[in-house]
Coordinates of C-alpha atoms in Angstrom, one line a residue:
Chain Q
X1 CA 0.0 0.0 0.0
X2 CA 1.3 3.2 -1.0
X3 CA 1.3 6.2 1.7
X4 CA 3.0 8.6 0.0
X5 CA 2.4 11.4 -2.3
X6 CA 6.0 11.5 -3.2
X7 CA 5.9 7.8 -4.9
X8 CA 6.8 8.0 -7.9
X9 CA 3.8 6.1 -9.4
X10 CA 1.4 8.7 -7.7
X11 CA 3.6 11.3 -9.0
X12 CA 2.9 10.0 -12.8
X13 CA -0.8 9.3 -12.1
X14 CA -1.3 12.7 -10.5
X15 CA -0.1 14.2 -13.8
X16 CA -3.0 12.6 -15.9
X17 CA -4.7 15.5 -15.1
X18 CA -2.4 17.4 -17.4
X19 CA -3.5 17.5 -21.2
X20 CA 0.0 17.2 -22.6
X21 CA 0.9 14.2 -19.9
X22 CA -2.5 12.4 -21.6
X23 CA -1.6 13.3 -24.6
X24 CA 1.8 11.5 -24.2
X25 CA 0.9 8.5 -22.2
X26 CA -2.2 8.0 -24.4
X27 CA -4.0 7.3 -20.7
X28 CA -6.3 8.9 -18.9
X29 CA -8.1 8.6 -15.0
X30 CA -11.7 7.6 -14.4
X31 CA -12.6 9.0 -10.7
X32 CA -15.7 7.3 -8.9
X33 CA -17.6 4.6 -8.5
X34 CA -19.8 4.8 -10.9
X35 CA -17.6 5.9 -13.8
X36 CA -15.2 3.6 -13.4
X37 CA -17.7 0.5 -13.4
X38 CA -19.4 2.0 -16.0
X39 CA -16.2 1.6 -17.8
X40 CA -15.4 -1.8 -17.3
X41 CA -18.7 -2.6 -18.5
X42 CA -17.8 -1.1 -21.2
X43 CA -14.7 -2.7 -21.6
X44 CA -12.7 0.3 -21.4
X45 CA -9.0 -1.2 -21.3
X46 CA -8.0 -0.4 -17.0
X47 CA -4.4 -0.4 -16.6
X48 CA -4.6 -0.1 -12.5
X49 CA -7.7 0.3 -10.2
X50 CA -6.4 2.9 -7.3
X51 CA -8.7 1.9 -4.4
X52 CA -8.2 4.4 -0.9
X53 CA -10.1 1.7 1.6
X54 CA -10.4 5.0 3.9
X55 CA -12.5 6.7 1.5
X56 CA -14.4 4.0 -0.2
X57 CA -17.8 3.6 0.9
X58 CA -19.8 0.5 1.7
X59 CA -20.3 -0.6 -2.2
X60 CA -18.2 -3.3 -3.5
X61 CA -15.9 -2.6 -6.5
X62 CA -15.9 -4.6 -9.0
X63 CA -12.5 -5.0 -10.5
X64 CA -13.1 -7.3 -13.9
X65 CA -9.7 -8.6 -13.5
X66 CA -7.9 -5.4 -13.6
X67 CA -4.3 -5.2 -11.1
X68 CA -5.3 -3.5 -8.3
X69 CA -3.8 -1.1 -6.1
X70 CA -4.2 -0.1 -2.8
X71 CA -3.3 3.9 -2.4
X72 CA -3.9 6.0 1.3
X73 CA -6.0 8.9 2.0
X74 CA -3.3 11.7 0.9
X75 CA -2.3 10.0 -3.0
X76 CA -6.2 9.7 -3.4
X77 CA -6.6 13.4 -3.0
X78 CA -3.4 14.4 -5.0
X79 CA -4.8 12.0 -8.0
X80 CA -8.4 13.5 -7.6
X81 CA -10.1 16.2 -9.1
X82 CA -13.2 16.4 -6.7
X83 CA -12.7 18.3 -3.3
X84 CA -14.1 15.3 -1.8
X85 CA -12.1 12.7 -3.5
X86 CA -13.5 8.8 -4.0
X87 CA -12.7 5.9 -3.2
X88 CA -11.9 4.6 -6.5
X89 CA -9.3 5.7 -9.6
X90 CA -8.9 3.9 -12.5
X91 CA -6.1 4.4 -15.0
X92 CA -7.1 3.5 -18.4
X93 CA -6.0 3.5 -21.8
X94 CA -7.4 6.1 -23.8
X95 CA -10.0 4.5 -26.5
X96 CA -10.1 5.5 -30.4
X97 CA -12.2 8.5 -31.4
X98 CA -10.9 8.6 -35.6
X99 CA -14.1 9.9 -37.2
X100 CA -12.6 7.5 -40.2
X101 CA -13.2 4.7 -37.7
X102 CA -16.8 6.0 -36.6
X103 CA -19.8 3.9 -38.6
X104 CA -23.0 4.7 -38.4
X105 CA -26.2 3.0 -39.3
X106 CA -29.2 4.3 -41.4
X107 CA -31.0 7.6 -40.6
X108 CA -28.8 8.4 -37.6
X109 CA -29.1 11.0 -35.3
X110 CA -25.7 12.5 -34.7
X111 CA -24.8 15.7 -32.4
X112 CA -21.8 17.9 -33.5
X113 CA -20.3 20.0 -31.3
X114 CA -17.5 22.6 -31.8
X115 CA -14.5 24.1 -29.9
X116 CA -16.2 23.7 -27.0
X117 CA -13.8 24.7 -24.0
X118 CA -16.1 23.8 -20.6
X119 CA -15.5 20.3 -19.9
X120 CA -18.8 20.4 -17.8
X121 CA -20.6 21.6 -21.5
X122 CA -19.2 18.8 -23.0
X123 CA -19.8 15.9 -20.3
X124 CA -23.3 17.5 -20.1
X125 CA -23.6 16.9 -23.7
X126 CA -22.5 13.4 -23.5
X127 CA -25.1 12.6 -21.0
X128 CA -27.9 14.1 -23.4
X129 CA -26.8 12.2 -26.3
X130 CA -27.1 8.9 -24.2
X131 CA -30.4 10.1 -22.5
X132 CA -32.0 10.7 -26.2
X133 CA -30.4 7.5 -27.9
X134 CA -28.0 9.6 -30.5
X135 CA -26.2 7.4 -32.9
X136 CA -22.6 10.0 -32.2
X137 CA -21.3 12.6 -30.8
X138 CA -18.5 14.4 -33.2
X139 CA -16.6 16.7 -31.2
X140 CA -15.1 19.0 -33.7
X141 CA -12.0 21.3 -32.9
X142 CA -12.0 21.0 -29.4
X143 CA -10.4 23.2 -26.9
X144 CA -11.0 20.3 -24.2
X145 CA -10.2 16.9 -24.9
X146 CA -12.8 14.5 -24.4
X147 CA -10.3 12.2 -21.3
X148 CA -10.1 15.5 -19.6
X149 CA -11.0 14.0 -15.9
X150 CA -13.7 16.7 -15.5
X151 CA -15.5 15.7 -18.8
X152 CA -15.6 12.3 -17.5
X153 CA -16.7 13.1 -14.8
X154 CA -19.4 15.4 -15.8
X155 CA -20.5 12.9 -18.5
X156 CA -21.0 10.4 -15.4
X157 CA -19.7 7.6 -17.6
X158 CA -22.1 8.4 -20.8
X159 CA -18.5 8.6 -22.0
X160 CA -18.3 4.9 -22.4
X161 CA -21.3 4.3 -23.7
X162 CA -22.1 7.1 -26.4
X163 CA -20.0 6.4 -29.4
X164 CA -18.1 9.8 -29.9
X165 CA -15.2 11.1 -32.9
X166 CA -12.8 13.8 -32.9
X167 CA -11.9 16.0 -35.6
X168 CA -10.7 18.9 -37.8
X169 CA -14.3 20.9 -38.7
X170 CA -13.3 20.5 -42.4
X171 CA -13.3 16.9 -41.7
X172 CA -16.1 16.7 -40.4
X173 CA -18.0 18.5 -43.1
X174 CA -16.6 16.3 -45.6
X175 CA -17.3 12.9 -43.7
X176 CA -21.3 14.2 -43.3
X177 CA -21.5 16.0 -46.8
X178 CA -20.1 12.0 -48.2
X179 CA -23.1 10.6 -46.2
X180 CA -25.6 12.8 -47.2
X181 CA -26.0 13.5 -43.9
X182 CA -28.2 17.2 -43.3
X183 CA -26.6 19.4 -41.3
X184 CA -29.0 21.3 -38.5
X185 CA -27.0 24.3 -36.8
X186 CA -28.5 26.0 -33.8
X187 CA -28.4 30.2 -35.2
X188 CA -29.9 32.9 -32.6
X189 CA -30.8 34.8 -35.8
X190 CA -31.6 32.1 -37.8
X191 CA -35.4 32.9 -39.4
X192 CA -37.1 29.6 -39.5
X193 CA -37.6 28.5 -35.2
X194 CA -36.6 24.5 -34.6
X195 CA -40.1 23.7 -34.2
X196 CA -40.4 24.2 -37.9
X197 CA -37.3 22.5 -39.2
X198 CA -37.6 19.2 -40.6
X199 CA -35.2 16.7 -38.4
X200 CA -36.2 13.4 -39.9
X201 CA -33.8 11.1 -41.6
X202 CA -29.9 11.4 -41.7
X203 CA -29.4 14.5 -39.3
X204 CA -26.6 15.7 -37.3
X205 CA -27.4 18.8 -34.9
X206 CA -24.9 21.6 -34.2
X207 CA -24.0 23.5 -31.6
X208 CA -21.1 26.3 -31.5
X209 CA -18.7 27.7 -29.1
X210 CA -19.8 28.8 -25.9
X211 CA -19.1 31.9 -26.6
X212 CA -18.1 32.7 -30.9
X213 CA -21.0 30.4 -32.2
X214 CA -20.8 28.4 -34.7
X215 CA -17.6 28.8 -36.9
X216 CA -17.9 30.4 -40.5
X217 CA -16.7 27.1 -42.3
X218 CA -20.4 25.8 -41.7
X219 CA -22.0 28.9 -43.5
X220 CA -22.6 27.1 -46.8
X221 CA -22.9 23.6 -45.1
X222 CA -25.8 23.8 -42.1
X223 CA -29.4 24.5 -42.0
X224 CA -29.9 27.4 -39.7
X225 CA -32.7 26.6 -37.0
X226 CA -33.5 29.3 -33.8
X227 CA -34.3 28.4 -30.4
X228 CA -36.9 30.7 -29.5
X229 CA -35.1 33.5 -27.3
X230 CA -37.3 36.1 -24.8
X231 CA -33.9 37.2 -23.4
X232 CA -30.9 38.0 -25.0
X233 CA -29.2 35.8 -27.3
X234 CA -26.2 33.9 -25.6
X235 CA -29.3 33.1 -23.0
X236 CA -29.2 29.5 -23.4
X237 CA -26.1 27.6 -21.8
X238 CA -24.7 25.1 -24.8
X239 CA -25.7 22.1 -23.1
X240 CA -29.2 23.1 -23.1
X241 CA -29.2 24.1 -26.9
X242 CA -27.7 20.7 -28.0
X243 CA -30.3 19.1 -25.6
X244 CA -33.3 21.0 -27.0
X245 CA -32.1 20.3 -30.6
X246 CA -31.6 16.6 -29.7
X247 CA -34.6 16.2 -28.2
X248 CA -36.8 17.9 -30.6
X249 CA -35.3 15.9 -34.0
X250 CA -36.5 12.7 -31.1
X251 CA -39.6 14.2 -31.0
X252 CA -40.3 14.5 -34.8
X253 CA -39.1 10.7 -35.2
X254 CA -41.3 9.4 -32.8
Chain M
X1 CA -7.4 52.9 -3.4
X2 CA -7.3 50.0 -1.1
X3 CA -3.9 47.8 -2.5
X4 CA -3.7 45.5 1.3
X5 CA -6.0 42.3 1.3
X6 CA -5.7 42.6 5.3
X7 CA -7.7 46.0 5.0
X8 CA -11.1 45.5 6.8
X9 CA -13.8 46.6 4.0
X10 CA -11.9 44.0 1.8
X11 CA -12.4 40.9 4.5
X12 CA -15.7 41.8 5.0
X13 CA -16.1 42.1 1.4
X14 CA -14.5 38.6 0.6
X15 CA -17.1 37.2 3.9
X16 CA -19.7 37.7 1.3
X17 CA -18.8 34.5 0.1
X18 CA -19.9 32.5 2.7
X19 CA -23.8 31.8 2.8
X20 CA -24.0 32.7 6.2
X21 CA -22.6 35.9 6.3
X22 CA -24.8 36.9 3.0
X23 CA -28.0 35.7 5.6
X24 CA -26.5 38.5 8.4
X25 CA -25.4 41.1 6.4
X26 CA -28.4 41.2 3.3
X27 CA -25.4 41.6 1.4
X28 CA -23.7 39.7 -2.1
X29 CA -21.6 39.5 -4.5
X30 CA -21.9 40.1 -8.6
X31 CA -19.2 39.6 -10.2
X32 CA -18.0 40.8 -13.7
X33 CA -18.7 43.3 -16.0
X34 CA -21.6 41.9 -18.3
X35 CA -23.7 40.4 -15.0
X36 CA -23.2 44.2 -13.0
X37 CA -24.6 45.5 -15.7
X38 CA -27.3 43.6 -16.0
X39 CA -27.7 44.3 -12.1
X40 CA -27.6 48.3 -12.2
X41 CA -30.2 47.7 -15.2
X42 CA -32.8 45.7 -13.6
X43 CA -32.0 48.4 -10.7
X44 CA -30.7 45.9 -8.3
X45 CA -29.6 48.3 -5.1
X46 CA -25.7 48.3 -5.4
X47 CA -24.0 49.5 -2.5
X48 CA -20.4 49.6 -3.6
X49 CA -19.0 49.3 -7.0
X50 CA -15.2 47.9 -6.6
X51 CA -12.9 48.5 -9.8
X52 CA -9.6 47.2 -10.7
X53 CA -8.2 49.4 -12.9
X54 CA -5.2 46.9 -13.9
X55 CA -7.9 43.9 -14.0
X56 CA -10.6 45.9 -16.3
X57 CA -10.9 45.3 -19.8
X58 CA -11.0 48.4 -22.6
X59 CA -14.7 48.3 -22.4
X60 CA -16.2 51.0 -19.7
X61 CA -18.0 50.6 -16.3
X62 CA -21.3 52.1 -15.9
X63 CA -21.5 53.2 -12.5
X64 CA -24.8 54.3 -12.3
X65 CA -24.3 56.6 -9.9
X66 CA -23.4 53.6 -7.2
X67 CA -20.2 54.5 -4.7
X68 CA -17.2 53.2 -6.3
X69 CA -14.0 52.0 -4.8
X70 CA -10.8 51.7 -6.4
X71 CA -9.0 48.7 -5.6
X72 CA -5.5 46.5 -6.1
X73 CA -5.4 43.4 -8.0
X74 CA -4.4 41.0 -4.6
X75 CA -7.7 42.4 -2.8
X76 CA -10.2 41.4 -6.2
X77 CA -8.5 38.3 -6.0
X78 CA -9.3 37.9 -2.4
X79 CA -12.5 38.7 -3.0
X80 CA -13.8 37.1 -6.4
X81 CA -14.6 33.4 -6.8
X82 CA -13.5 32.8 -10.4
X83 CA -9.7 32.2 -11.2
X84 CA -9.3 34.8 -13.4
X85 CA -10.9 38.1 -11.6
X86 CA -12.4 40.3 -13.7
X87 CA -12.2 43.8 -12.9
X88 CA -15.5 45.2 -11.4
X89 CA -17.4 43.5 -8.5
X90 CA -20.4 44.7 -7.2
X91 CA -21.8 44.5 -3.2
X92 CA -25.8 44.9 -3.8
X93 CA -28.2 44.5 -1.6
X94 CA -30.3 41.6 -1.6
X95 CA -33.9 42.0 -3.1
X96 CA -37.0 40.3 -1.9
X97 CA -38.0 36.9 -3.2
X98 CA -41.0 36.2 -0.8
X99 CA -43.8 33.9 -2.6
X100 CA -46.6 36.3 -1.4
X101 CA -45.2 39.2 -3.1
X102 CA -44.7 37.0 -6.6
X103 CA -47.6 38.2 -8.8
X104 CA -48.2 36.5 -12.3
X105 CA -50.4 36.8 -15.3
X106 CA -53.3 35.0 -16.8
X107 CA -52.2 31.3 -18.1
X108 CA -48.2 32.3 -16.6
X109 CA -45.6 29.8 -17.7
X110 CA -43.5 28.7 -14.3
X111 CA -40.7 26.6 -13.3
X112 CA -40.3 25.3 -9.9
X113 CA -37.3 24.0 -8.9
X114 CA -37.1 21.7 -5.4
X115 CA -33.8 21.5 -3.2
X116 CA -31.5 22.3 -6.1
X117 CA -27.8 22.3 -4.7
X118 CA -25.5 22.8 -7.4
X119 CA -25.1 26.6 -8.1
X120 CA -23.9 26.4 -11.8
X121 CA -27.5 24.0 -12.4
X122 CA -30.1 27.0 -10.3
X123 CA -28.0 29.4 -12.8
X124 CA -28.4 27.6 -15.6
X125 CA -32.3 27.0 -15.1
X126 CA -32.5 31.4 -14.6
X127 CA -30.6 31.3 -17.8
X128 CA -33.0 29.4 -19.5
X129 CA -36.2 30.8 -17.7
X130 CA -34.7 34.0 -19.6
X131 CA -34.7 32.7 -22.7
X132 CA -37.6 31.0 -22.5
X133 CA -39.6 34.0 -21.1
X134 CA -41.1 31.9 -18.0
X135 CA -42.9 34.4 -15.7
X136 CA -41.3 33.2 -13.0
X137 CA -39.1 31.0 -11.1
X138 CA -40.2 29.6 -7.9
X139 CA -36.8 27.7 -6.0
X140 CA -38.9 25.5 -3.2
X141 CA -36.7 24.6 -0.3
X142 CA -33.2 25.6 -1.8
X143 CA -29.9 23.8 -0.4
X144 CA -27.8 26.6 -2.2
X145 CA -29.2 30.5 -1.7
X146 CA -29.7 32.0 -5.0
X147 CA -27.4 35.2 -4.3
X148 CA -24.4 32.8 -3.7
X149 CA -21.8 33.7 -5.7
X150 CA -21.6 31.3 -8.2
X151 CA -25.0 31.3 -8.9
X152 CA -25.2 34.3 -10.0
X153 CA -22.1 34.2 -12.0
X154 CA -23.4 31.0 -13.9
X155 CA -26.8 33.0 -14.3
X156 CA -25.1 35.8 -16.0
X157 CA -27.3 38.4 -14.5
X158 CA -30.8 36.5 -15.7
X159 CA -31.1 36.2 -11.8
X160 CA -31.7 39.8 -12.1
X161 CA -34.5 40.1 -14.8
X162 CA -36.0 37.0 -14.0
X163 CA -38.9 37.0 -11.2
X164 CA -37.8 34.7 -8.7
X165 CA -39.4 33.7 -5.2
X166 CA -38.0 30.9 -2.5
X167 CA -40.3 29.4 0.0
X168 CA -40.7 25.8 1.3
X169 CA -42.2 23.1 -0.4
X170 CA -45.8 23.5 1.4
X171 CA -45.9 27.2 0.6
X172 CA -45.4 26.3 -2.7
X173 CA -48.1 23.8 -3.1
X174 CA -50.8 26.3 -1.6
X175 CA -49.7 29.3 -3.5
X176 CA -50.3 26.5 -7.0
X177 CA -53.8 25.6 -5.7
X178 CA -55.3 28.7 -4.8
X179 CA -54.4 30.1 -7.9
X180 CA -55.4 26.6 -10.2
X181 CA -52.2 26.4 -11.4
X182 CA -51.2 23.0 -12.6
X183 CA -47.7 21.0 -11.9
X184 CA -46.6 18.7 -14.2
X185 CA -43.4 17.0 -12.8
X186 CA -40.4 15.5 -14.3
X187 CA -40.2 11.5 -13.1
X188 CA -38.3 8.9 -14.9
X189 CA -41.0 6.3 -14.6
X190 CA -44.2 8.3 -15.5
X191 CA -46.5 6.8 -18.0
X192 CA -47.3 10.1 -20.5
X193 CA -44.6 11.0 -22.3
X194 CA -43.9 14.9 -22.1
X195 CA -45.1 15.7 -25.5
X196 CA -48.4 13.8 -25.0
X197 CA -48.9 15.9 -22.3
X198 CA -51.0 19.0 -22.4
X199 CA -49.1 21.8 -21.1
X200 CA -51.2 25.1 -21.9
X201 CA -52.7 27.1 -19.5
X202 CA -51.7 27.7 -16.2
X203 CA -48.8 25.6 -15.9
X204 CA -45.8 24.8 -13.5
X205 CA -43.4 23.2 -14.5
X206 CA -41.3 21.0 -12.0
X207 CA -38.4 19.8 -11.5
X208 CA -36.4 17.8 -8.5
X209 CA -32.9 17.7 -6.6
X210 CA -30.0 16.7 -8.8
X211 CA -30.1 12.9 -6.8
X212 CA -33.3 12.2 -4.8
X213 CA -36.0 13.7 -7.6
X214 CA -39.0 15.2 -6.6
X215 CA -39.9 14.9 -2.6
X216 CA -43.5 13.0 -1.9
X217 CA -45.1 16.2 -0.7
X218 CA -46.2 16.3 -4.7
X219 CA -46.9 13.1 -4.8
X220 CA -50.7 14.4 -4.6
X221 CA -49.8 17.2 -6.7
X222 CA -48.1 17.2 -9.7
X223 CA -49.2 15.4 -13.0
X224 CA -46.0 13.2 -13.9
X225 CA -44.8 13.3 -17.3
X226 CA -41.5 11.1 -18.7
X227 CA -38.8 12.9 -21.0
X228 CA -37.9 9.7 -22.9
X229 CA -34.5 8.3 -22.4
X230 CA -32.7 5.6 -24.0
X231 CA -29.8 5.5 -21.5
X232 CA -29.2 5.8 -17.7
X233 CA -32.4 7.1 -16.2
X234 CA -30.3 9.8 -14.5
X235 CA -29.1 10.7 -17.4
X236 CA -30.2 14.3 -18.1
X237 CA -28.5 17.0 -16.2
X238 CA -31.1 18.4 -13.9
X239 CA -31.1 22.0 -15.9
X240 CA -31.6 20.3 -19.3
X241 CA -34.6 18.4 -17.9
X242 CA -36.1 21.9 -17.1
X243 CA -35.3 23.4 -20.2
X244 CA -36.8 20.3 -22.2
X245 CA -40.2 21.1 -20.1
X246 CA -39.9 24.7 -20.0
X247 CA -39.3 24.8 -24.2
X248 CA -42.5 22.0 -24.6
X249 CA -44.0 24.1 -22.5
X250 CA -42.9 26.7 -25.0
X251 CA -43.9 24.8 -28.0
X252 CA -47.4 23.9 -27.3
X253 CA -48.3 27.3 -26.6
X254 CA -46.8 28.7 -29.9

């Protein structure tokens, strides 16, 4: 059992949270209970299962076979994002997201979202795409990688189980434009309202930036759509915008 | 100009932070430019206007007349929650949100939200309330105040032209009946889907804490409706299951 913070294993795990440490290792952490089974039931490859006894709680972990190993109080909360760190950290191998490698079936709903920066947007996101049964999630140009530990955590595991690509925007236009697959952008000055918009068959909805919107290289690609606004136009969070053009295009495929 | 973060308006300032001192003093915090706008728009009583001079941004400060004190970079950071301070915080007093003062229209639009804890979520929901042009928000039995820092930050100032009241769960129910309102409630295992559901009129809709749901004190209340999911029944992010009632809501009413 490892006690100190200084251990050089705790040392490497602790800099997972740094995007250029992923980006090297090619791993990533899963914090909590729930996120990390999730993940083995997904069959998310788990290098090492951290277990902290001290801060576990009375649930059983189920390991599926991975090496486990035991960690104290103070490594748990230098590994951890949360203020009130779990009792459970899993290092895993970061999965594939090549949009070359991402197959989709017939008349898929897909959501496309750009440069987002939040990771909580983008967890958020993911949990809405699981919730209304979309085909993808194609994050395009992001500013936050999708094994940031605050995106998994945000996504509450819907990271494992919503099938999701990365990608260059230009990419991403030519792999839906290929597929004949309509483009729906959210536009606060769009003139036709969602309601109105046709979002049967092959359609991918998309949301912008948090803060620029949606990025010019979509002008002659995506069917503007407006969520009604009262207030003023950067109102709606971008969560809520990808969830409200989800969940209407579910609505009109009933 | 105040430069020390040991000076005693600053600590007293920075206290603000802490629900308890915000529930002695009437006092809070708005932070950033765009949201104390907002603030001295909707006429919000601001008491002091503190300015950063080497923290601001081109753009200009309205003061609207409000007292304004010049302070050093060290004290804002003392006092602002975000990592990077932005260069005007406002101390305003707090503004009444008592039930029995909340007047509505014929046929309002509501959303009440029950024991809602996570700030970023309560300011989402006035966010979308906002966009959505809800009458009102009605925050039963609130585990986080709604002038709590971070609240009102992840509102971006919609706390301030959105009609909101706070009162217990029972208050709330009795205010709904005597004025024939109906509540239609988010559960995960109701029958009637939310677009089967008729959702004109007077309607309030509902929505529970981010674990435990809706308490039983509606049980006899609210009409339960189901926003479908294909995943995880937690799935959706307690402020995107608003907004998917509040813009239904929305829709049917068109």
């Amino acid at each position: 059992m490892i006690t100190s913070t200084d251990n050089p294993r705790i040392k490497a795990y602790a800099k997972l949270k740094n995007a250029r440490e992923r980006k090297r290792t090619g791993l990533f952490l899963i914090e909590g209970h729930r996120e990390v089974a999730r993940a083995l039931n997904a069959e998310v490859a788990v290098d090492t299962l951290l277990v902290c006894d001290e801060l576990l709680g009375p649930e059983p972990i189920e390991t599926a076979g991975s090496d486990v190993l035991e960690i104290g109080a103070a490594p748990m909360r230098k590994i951890a994002m949360r203020e009130n760190p779990p009792g459970v950290v899993a290092v895993a191998r970061q999965f594939g997201t090549s949009l070359s490698e991402l197959h989709v079936g017939e008349d898929p709903l897909l959501l496309i979202v750009e440069e987002v920066e939040k990771p909580g947007n983008l967890g958020a996101m993911m949990r809405t795409c699981d919730a209304v049964g979309a085909d993808a999630l194609i994050v395009a140009e992001p500013v936050t990688d999708i094994f940031n530990p605050n995106v998994v955590r945000a996504s509450q595991g819907a990271l494992f189980s919503v099938a999701t690509a990365v990608a260059g925007t230009n990419e991403v236009i030519g792999w839906c434009r290929k597929r004949g697959i309509t483009v729906v952008g959210g536009y606060p000055a769009a003139s036709t309202e969602l309601w109105d918009a046709s979002l049967t068959g092959a359609v991918a909805m998309l949301v912008g930036a948090e803060d620029a919107g949606i990025s010019a290289a979509w002008d002659d690609v995506a069917t503007p759509v407006r969520i009604p606004m009262a207030g003023a136009a950067d109102s709606l969070n971008a969560s809520v915008s990808a969830a409200l053009l989800l969940y209407e295009a579910k609505r009109q495929r009933r």
